């Protein structure tokens, strides 16, 4: 356990040594702050109309789900860049053999790398959450719905990071890993679109679609199906990463 | 232990099998999670739940309910309708929803479909 944390904290700190993490944090925050302000603006113009409708969407409904939904899309683009180096770079720098021959198990290495990148993701989510929370100074928020959105985004980035880690394990070059991760995430994201195009709905495609599960959680209805989808998704790719590293240890 | 090519192949086969079993296990867990599920509505005003009166009314309907939506292939509109119906489906399992696109299947017109038999034809038109 202590080895996992050592690898994780080393990975987390090394992210901040290069300008990469800082740049991503700054750009993400800037874009999302702009989107957040657009939503607040939309709410203030809609407010007089909404007041006359019974059961109209409230402040939280108008601001929080679009903000977290957009954050999900932007993280889909950003995660491949963050995860591409995890194992791939070690292999290219020939430091992977050093790591593999150290007295740590493959599980420690993979989980450590995963937790390290997850640390940065948590930081991003915390910064995003601060924006709607700042509204508490002058308005009331539906904290339940906000919680559901945070949970949704958290599970989403868990899945993104796991798939990125796996791609970094099997790819020979970081760019290939990034492209692979991006392609796979985008495919899983848009899988839902084809579902709506046919009259018959495919249950398998519906289940596999990341977007559907994410939106279900975002609506505030937390179902064990959606939560376990993300947990199983993450577990699958972490397990596959460990297996792939096992194969590496054997064959090289 | 000396690693001969034969031994190497054996270990590879074993590794492949373990991965396969692992994936099957995760697939089974995913299937089980869709069979046995629980939900909780965490929104402040319970906007995802039906009111008591609606639940009572839904419980008093003995027959199966088949909903057919005659709308164009607009994914966002269709998913909104599916989400609305899912709210009712949670309280009545034998409620089914199908979509028919009036452009690609003009022969399935709601008027001809509902001419015979004791079926209710409810039309909801947009603004």
Short mmCIF file of C-alpha atoms in Angstrom, two decimals:
data_model
loop_
_atom_site.label_atom_id
_atom_site.label_comp_id
_atom_site.label_asym_id
_atom_site.label_seq_id
_atom_site.Cartn_x
_atom_site.Cartn_y
_atom_site.Cartn_z
CA UNK A 1 0.00 0.00 0.00
CA UNK A 2 2.80 2.40 0.92
CA UNK A 3 4.49 1.60 -2.42
CA UNK A 4 1.31 2.53 -4.28
CA UNK A 5 1.21 5.88 -2.49
CA UNK A 6 4.92 6.47 -3.13
CA UNK A 7 4.48 5.89 -6.87
CA UNK A 8 1.27 7.95 -6.88
CA UNK A 9 2.80 10.96 -5.14
CA UNK A 10 5.90 10.80 -7.36
CA UNK A 11 3.66 10.71 -10.46
CA UNK A 12 1.51 13.57 -9.15
CA UNK A 13 4.51 15.78 -8.35
CA UNK A 14 6.22 15.04 -11.66
CA UNK A 15 3.10 16.27 -13.47
CA UNK A 16 3.63 19.71 -11.99
CA UNK A 17 7.32 19.82 -12.91
CA UNK A 18 6.48 20.31 -16.56
CA UNK A 19 4.28 23.22 -17.69
CA UNK A 20 1.76 20.67 -19.02
CA UNK A 21 -0.40 20.33 -15.89
CA UNK A 22 -0.35 24.06 -15.18
CA UNK A 23 -1.31 24.89 -18.76
CA UNK A 24 -4.17 22.39 -18.75
CA UNK A 25 -5.47 23.63 -15.38
CA UNK A 26 -5.35 27.25 -16.54
CA UNK A 27 -7.00 26.67 -19.93
CA UNK A 28 -9.67 24.39 -18.47
CA UNK A 29 -10.51 26.90 -15.78
CA UNK A 30 -10.68 29.75 -18.26
CA UNK A 31 -12.98 27.95 -20.72
CA UNK A 32 -15.26 26.59 -17.99
CA UNK A 33 -15.45 29.95 -16.24
CA UNK A 34 -16.56 31.47 -19.53
CA UNK A 35 -19.23 28.77 -19.97
CA UNK A 36 -20.31 29.22 -16.36
CA UNK A 37 -20.76 32.96 -16.83
CA UNK A 38 -22.76 32.34 -20.04
CA UNK A 39 -25.11 30.07 -18.08
CA UNK A 40 -25.49 32.62 -15.29
CA UNK A 41 -26.27 35.24 -17.92
CA UNK A 42 -28.83 32.89 -19.51
CA UNK A 43 -30.47 32.38 -16.14
CA UNK A 44 -30.78 36.11 -15.42
CA UNK A 45 -32.46 36.72 -18.78
CA UNK A 46 -34.78 33.72 -18.36
CA UNK A 47 -35.65 34.45 -14.73
CA UNK A 48 -38.74 36.64 -15.31
CA UNK A 49 -40.22 34.04 -17.66
CA UNK A 50 -39.43 31.15 -15.32
CA UNK A 51 -41.10 32.86 -12.37
CA UNK A 52 -44.50 32.56 -14.04
CA UNK A 53 -44.21 28.85 -14.86
CA UNK A 54 -45.08 26.28 -12.24
CA UNK A 55 -42.42 23.59 -11.75
CA UNK A 56 -39.95 25.47 -13.93
CA UNK A 57 -36.28 24.50 -13.85
CA UNK A 58 -34.42 26.31 -11.09
CA UNK A 59 -31.01 27.92 -10.82
CA UNK A 60 -29.24 24.59 -10.28
CA UNK A 61 -31.02 22.94 -13.23
CA UNK A 62 -29.95 25.69 -15.61
CA UNK A 63 -26.38 26.21 -14.48
CA UNK A 64 -24.96 23.00 -13.02
CA UNK A 65 -25.75 20.19 -15.55
CA UNK A 66 -24.54 22.15 -18.63
CA UNK A 67 -21.36 23.17 -16.77
CA UNK A 68 -20.54 19.62 -15.74
CA UNK A 69 -21.61 18.25 -19.12
CA UNK A 70 -19.22 20.61 -20.90
CA UNK A 71 -16.51 19.79 -18.39
CA UNK A 72 -17.01 16.10 -19.33
CA UNK A 73 -16.54 16.88 -23.03
CA UNK A 74 -13.43 18.99 -22.42
CA UNK A 75 -11.95 16.33 -20.14
CA UNK A 76 -12.55 13.81 -22.93
CA UNK A 77 -10.13 15.87 -25.01
CA UNK A 78 -7.66 16.55 -22.20
CA UNK A 79 -7.39 13.15 -20.47
CA UNK A 80 -5.55 11.45 -23.38
CA UNK A 81 -2.86 14.16 -23.16
CA UNK A 82 -2.44 13.60 -19.44
CA UNK A 83 -2.41 9.80 -19.50
CA UNK A 84 -0.37 9.19 -22.65
CA UNK A 85 2.99 9.32 -20.89
CA UNK A 86 2.18 7.14 -17.87
CA UNK A 87 3.73 3.81 -18.93
CA UNK A 88 4.68 4.64 -22.49
CA UNK A 89 7.28 7.25 -21.55
CA UNK A 90 8.87 4.88 -19.03
CA UNK A 91 9.20 2.30 -21.74
CA UNK A 92 10.72 4.75 -24.22
CA UNK A 93 13.19 6.08 -21.66
CA UNK A 94 14.06 2.47 -20.76
CA UNK A 95 13.19 3.18 -17.14
CA UNK A 96 10.36 0.64 -17.20
CA UNK A 97 12.84 -2.23 -16.78
CA UNK A 98 14.15 -0.44 -13.71
CA UNK A 99 10.65 -0.12 -12.32
CA UNK A 100 9.78 -3.72 -13.17
CA UNK A 101 12.89 -5.05 -11.48
CA UNK A 102 12.26 -3.01 -8.33
CA UNK A 103 10.64 -4.89 -5.44
CA UNK A 104 7.14 -3.65 -6.34
CA UNK A 105 4.39 -5.70 -7.93
CA UNK A 106 2.72 -4.83 -11.22
CA UNK A 107 -0.45 -4.04 -9.31
CA UNK A 108 1.46 -1.45 -7.24
CA UNK A 109 2.88 0.18 -10.38
CA UNK A 110 -0.45 0.40 -12.21
CA UNK A 111 -2.47 1.53 -9.19
CA UNK A 112 0.20 4.05 -8.22
CA UNK A 113 0.27 5.57 -11.69
CA UNK A 114 -3.52 5.57 -11.79
CA UNK A 115 -3.92 7.28 -8.42
CA UNK A 116 -1.29 9.85 -9.38
CA UNK A 117 -3.20 10.95 -12.45
CA UNK A 118 -6.48 10.74 -10.53
CA UNK A 119 -5.06 13.26 -8.05
CA UNK A 120 -4.82 15.85 -10.81
CA UNK A 121 -8.33 14.98 -12.00
CA UNK A 122 -9.68 15.49 -8.49
CA UNK A 123 -8.02 18.88 -8.40
CA UNK A 124 -9.72 19.80 -11.69
CA UNK A 125 -13.12 18.68 -10.38
CA UNK A 126 -12.60 20.62 -7.14
CA UNK A 127 -11.84 23.78 -9.14
CA UNK A 128 -14.95 23.28 -11.29
CA UNK A 129 -17.13 22.71 -8.22
CA UNK A 130 -16.00 26.00 -6.71
CA UNK A 131 -17.80 27.89 -9.49
CA UNK A 132 -21.40 26.81 -8.70
CA UNK A 133 -20.58 26.90 -4.98
CA UNK A 134 -19.72 30.60 -5.34
CA UNK A 135 -23.42 31.17 -6.13
CA UNK A 136 -24.25 30.21 -2.54
CA UNK A 137 -23.33 33.77 -1.53
CA UNK A 138 -26.44 35.14 -3.20
CA UNK A 139 -28.73 32.22 -4.01
CA UNK A 140 -29.89 28.83 -2.90
CA UNK A 141 -28.66 25.73 -4.70
CA UNK A 142 -30.12 22.27 -4.96
CA UNK A 143 -27.18 20.63 -3.22
CA UNK A 144 -28.49 17.14 -3.98
CA UNK A 145 -28.34 17.80 -7.69
CA UNK A 146 -24.92 19.41 -7.36
CA UNK A 147 -23.72 16.32 -5.50
CA UNK A 148 -25.08 14.07 -8.27
CA UNK A 149 -23.20 16.11 -10.87
CA UNK A 150 -19.95 15.96 -8.93
CA UNK A 151 -20.37 12.21 -8.48
CA UNK A 152 -21.11 11.80 -12.20
CA UNK A 153 -18.02 13.74 -13.26
CA UNK A 154 -15.89 11.90 -10.72
CA UNK A 155 -16.96 8.50 -12.04
CA UNK A 156 -16.51 9.76 -15.59
CA UNK A 157 -12.89 10.85 -15.09
CA UNK A 158 -12.21 7.55 -13.28
CA UNK A 159 -13.24 5.74 -16.44
CA UNK A 160 -11.34 8.16 -18.71
CA UNK A 161 -8.12 7.79 -16.72
CA UNK A 162 -8.40 3.99 -16.66
CA UNK A 163 -8.80 3.76 -20.42
CA UNK A 164 -5.92 6.21 -20.92
CA UNK A 165 -3.68 4.16 -18.65
CA UNK A 166 -4.48 1.00 -20.58
CA UNK A 167 -3.73 2.65 -23.92
CA UNK A 168 -0.45 3.94 -22.52
CA UNK A 169 0.42 0.35 -21.54
CA UNK A 170 -0.12 -1.12 -24.99
CA UNK A 171 1.03 1.73 -27.25
CA UNK A 172 4.64 2.16 -28.34
CA UNK A 173 4.57 5.92 -28.63
CA UNK A 174 2.80 8.53 -26.44
CA UNK A 175 1.07 10.12 -29.45
CA UNK A 176 -0.34 6.76 -30.47
CA UNK A 177 -1.56 6.24 -26.89
CA UNK A 178 -3.24 9.66 -26.91
CA UNK A 179 -4.91 9.03 -30.27
CA UNK A 180 -6.03 5.57 -29.18
CA UNK A 181 -7.52 6.88 -25.95
CA UNK A 182 -9.23 9.77 -27.69
CA UNK A 183 -10.66 7.51 -30.40
CA UNK A 184 -11.99 4.98 -27.93
CA UNK A 185 -13.50 7.61 -25.62
CA UNK A 186 -15.14 9.43 -28.51
CA UNK A 187 -16.55 6.17 -29.85
CA UNK A 188 -18.04 5.28 -26.48
CA UNK A 189 -19.36 8.83 -26.16
CA UNK A 190 -21.13 8.91 -29.53
CA UNK A 191 -22.39 5.33 -29.36
CA UNK A 192 -25.60 6.76 -28.00
CA UNK A 193 -26.24 8.85 -31.11
CA UNK A 194 -26.70 5.83 -33.35
CA UNK A 195 -29.21 4.46 -30.84
CA UNK A 196 -31.58 7.34 -31.44
CA UNK A 197 -31.37 7.02 -35.22
CA UNK A 198 -33.16 3.68 -35.42
CA UNK A 199 -36.67 2.81 -34.38
CA UNK A 200 -35.40 -0.32 -32.67
CA UNK A 201 -33.09 0.46 -29.81
CA UNK A 202 -30.09 -1.75 -29.20
CA UNK A 203 -29.88 -2.52 -25.50
CA UNK A 204 -26.20 -3.42 -25.66
CA UNK A 205 -25.24 -0.13 -27.31
CA UNK A 206 -27.41 1.72 -24.86
CA UNK A 207 -25.64 0.05 -21.97
CA UNK A 208 -22.16 0.66 -23.38
CA UNK A 209 -22.69 4.35 -24.03
CA UNK A 210 -20.80 6.49 -21.52
CA UNK A 211 -22.91 9.56 -22.23
CA UNK A 212 -26.19 7.89 -21.29
CA UNK A 213 -24.94 6.75 -17.89
CA UNK A 214 -23.34 10.12 -17.23
CA UNK A 215 -26.55 11.98 -18.08
CA UNK A 216 -28.61 9.61 -15.94
CA UNK A 217 -26.47 10.43 -12.91
CA UNK A 218 -26.49 14.15 -13.81
CA UNK A 219 -30.29 14.22 -13.68
CA UNK A 220 -30.06 13.52 -9.95
CA UNK A 221 -31.40 9.99 -10.12
CA UNK A 222 -28.54 7.85 -8.86
CA UNK A 223 -28.98 4.28 -9.96
CA UNK A 224 -26.79 1.32 -9.06
CA UNK A 225 -26.76 0.42 -12.78
CA UNK A 226 -25.00 3.66 -13.73
CA UNK A 227 -22.61 3.71 -10.78
CA UNK A 228 -21.64 0.07 -11.26
CA UNK A 229 -21.18 0.66 -15.01
CA UNK A 230 -18.47 3.20 -14.30
CA UNK A 231 -16.87 1.14 -11.53
CA UNK A 232 -16.80 -1.99 -13.70
CA UNK A 233 -15.51 0.03 -16.65
CA UNK A 234 -12.66 1.37 -14.54
CA UNK A 235 -11.93 -2.04 -13.03
CA UNK A 236 -11.85 -3.66 -16.48
CA UNK A 237 -9.24 -1.30 -17.85
CA UNK A 238 -7.10 -1.33 -14.73
CA UNK A 239 -7.17 -5.14 -14.78
CA UNK A 240 -6.27 -5.16 -18.48
CA UNK A 241 -3.38 -2.75 -17.79
CA UNK A 242 -2.04 -5.04 -15.08
CA UNK A 243 -2.33 -8.04 -17.40
CA UNK A 244 -0.56 -6.16 -20.17
CA UNK A 245 2.31 -5.23 -17.85
CA UNK A 246 2.48 -8.87 -16.76
CA UNK A 247 2.92 -9.89 -20.37
CA UNK A 248 5.66 -7.26 -20.79
CA UNK A 249 7.56 -8.62 -17.84
CA UNK A 250 7.43 -12.07 -19.35
CA UNK A 251 8.28 -11.34 -22.94
CA UNK A 252 10.89 -8.63 -22.79
CA UNK B 1 13.33 -22.02 -13.23
CA UNK B 2 14.66 -22.33 -16.76
CA UNK B 3 12.41 -20.72 -19.33
CA UNK B 4 12.24 -22.85 -22.44
CA UNK B 5 10.19 -21.79 -25.50
CA UNK B 6 7.62 -24.43 -24.54
CA UNK B 7 7.35 -23.10 -20.99
CA UNK B 8 7.12 -19.58 -22.37
CA UNK B 9 4.18 -20.52 -24.55
CA UNK B 10 2.47 -22.22 -21.62
CA UNK B 11 2.75 -19.11 -19.45
CA UNK B 12 1.43 -16.96 -22.28
CA UNK B 13 -1.55 -19.26 -22.70
CA UNK B 14 -2.20 -19.16 -18.97
CA UNK B 15 -2.03 -15.36 -18.96
CA UNK B 16 -4.46 -15.17 -21.89
CA UNK B 17 -6.89 -17.48 -20.13
CA UNK B 18 -6.75 -15.48 -16.91
CA UNK B 19 -7.52 -12.28 -18.87
CA UNK B 20 -10.42 -14.01 -20.61
CA UNK B 21 -11.88 -15.30 -17.34
CA UNK B 22 -11.48 -11.84 -15.81
CA UNK B 23 -13.37 -10.22 -18.68
CA UNK B 24 -16.14 -12.84 -18.49
CA UNK B 25 -16.45 -12.19 -14.76
CA UNK B 26 -16.73 -8.43 -15.29
CA UNK B 27 -19.28 -8.98 -18.08
CA UNK B 28 -21.37 -11.16 -15.78
CA UNK B 29 -21.21 -8.54 -13.04
CA UNK B 30 -22.36 -5.90 -15.55
CA UNK B 31 -25.28 -8.10 -16.59
CA UNK B 32 -26.22 -8.76 -12.96
CA UNK B 33 -26.07 -5.04 -12.20
CA UNK B 34 -28.74 -4.39 -14.85
CA UNK B 35 -30.96 -7.18 -13.50
CA UNK B 36 -30.89 -6.15 -9.87
CA UNK B 37 -30.84 -2.42 -9.47
CA UNK B 38 -31.84 0.22 -6.96
CA UNK B 39 -32.27 3.94 -7.39
CA UNK B 40 -32.40 6.98 -5.24
CA UNK B 41 -33.47 10.50 -6.14
CA UNK B 42 -31.12 13.00 -4.56
CA UNK B 43 -32.61 16.19 -6.01
CA UNK B 44 -33.98 18.69 -3.53
CA UNK B 45 -37.51 18.79 -4.94
CA UNK B 46 -37.61 15.09 -6.02
CA UNK B 47 -37.99 16.16 -9.64
CA UNK B 48 -37.22 12.66 -10.89
CA UNK B 49 -39.96 10.94 -8.89
CA UNK B 50 -43.69 10.56 -9.48
CA UNK B 51 -46.16 12.04 -7.03
CA UNK B 52 -48.14 9.76 -4.74
CA UNK B 53 -51.34 10.27 -6.78
CA UNK B 54 -49.64 9.26 -10.05
CA UNK B 55 -48.15 6.20 -8.44
CA UNK B 56 -51.57 5.15 -7.13
CA UNK B 57 -53.20 5.66 -10.52
CA UNK B 58 -50.47 3.70 -12.25
CA UNK B 59 -50.87 0.85 -9.77
CA UNK B 60 -54.62 0.68 -10.42
CA UNK B 61 -54.17 0.04 -14.16
CA UNK B 62 -54.40 -3.73 -14.66
CA UNK B 63 -53.53 -4.05 -18.38
CA UNK B 64 -50.24 -3.76 -20.16
CA UNK B 65 -49.50 -0.33 -21.53
CA UNK B 66 -47.92 0.04 -24.94
CA UNK B 67 -46.79 3.53 -25.81
CA UNK B 68 -45.92 4.41 -29.38
CA UNK B 69 -44.36 7.73 -30.18
CA UNK B 70 -44.71 8.89 -33.79
CA UNK B 71 -41.86 11.33 -34.04
CA UNK B 72 -38.98 12.04 -36.36
CA UNK B 73 -35.52 10.61 -35.81
CA UNK B 74 -34.34 13.32 -33.49
CA UNK B 75 -32.06 11.69 -30.89
CA UNK B 76 -32.35 14.47 -28.32
CA UNK B 77 -36.15 14.58 -28.51
CA UNK B 78 -36.39 10.81 -28.39
CA UNK B 79 -34.12 10.53 -25.38
CA UNK B 80 -36.17 13.18 -23.59
CA UNK B 81 -39.35 11.19 -24.21
CA UNK B 82 -37.63 7.95 -23.17
CA UNK B 83 -36.48 9.63 -19.97
CA UNK B 84 -40.02 10.82 -19.21
CA UNK B 85 -41.48 7.37 -19.83
CA UNK B 86 -38.72 5.72 -17.74
CA UNK B 87 -40.06 7.64 -14.75
CA UNK B 88 -43.37 5.79 -15.13
CA UNK B 89 -41.79 2.49 -16.07
CA UNK B 90 -40.10 2.33 -12.70
CA UNK B 91 -43.53 1.92 -11.09
CA UNK B 92 -45.12 -0.23 -13.79
CA UNK B 93 -42.79 -2.81 -15.31
CA UNK B 94 -45.09 -3.85 -18.20
CA UNK B 95 -45.05 -0.44 -19.78
CA UNK B 96 -43.29 -0.43 -23.15
CA UNK B 97 -42.26 2.40 -25.42
CA UNK B 98 -41.54 2.16 -29.15
CA UNK B 99 -40.66 4.88 -31.61
CA UNK B 100 -42.01 5.07 -35.16
CA UNK B 101 -40.66 7.55 -37.63
CA UNK B 102 -43.63 8.80 -39.72
CA UNK B 103 -41.31 9.71 -42.60
CA UNK B 104 -39.66 6.35 -43.09
CA UNK B 105 -42.73 4.28 -42.20
CA UNK B 106 -45.70 6.26 -43.53
CA UNK B 107 -47.85 3.10 -43.65
CA UNK B 108 -47.77 2.97 -39.85
CA UNK B 109 -50.06 5.91 -39.46
CA UNK B 110 -51.56 6.23 -35.99
CA UNK B 111 -55.06 6.57 -37.50
CA UNK B 112 -54.96 3.24 -39.35
CA UNK B 113 -53.15 1.49 -36.50
CA UNK B 114 -55.73 2.38 -33.92
CA UNK B 115 -58.89 1.86 -35.95
CA UNK B 116 -59.63 -1.58 -34.59
CA UNK B 117 -59.42 -2.99 -31.10
CA UNK B 118 -59.86 -1.34 -27.76
CA UNK B 119 -56.88 0.94 -27.77
CA UNK B 120 -56.51 4.46 -26.62
CA UNK B 121 -55.10 6.97 -28.96
CA UNK B 122 -53.67 9.95 -27.24
CA UNK B 123 -52.07 12.66 -29.25
CA UNK B 124 -49.65 15.11 -27.75
CA UNK B 125 -48.69 17.92 -30.05
CA UNK B 126 -45.87 20.32 -29.48
CA UNK B 127 -46.11 24.09 -29.41
#
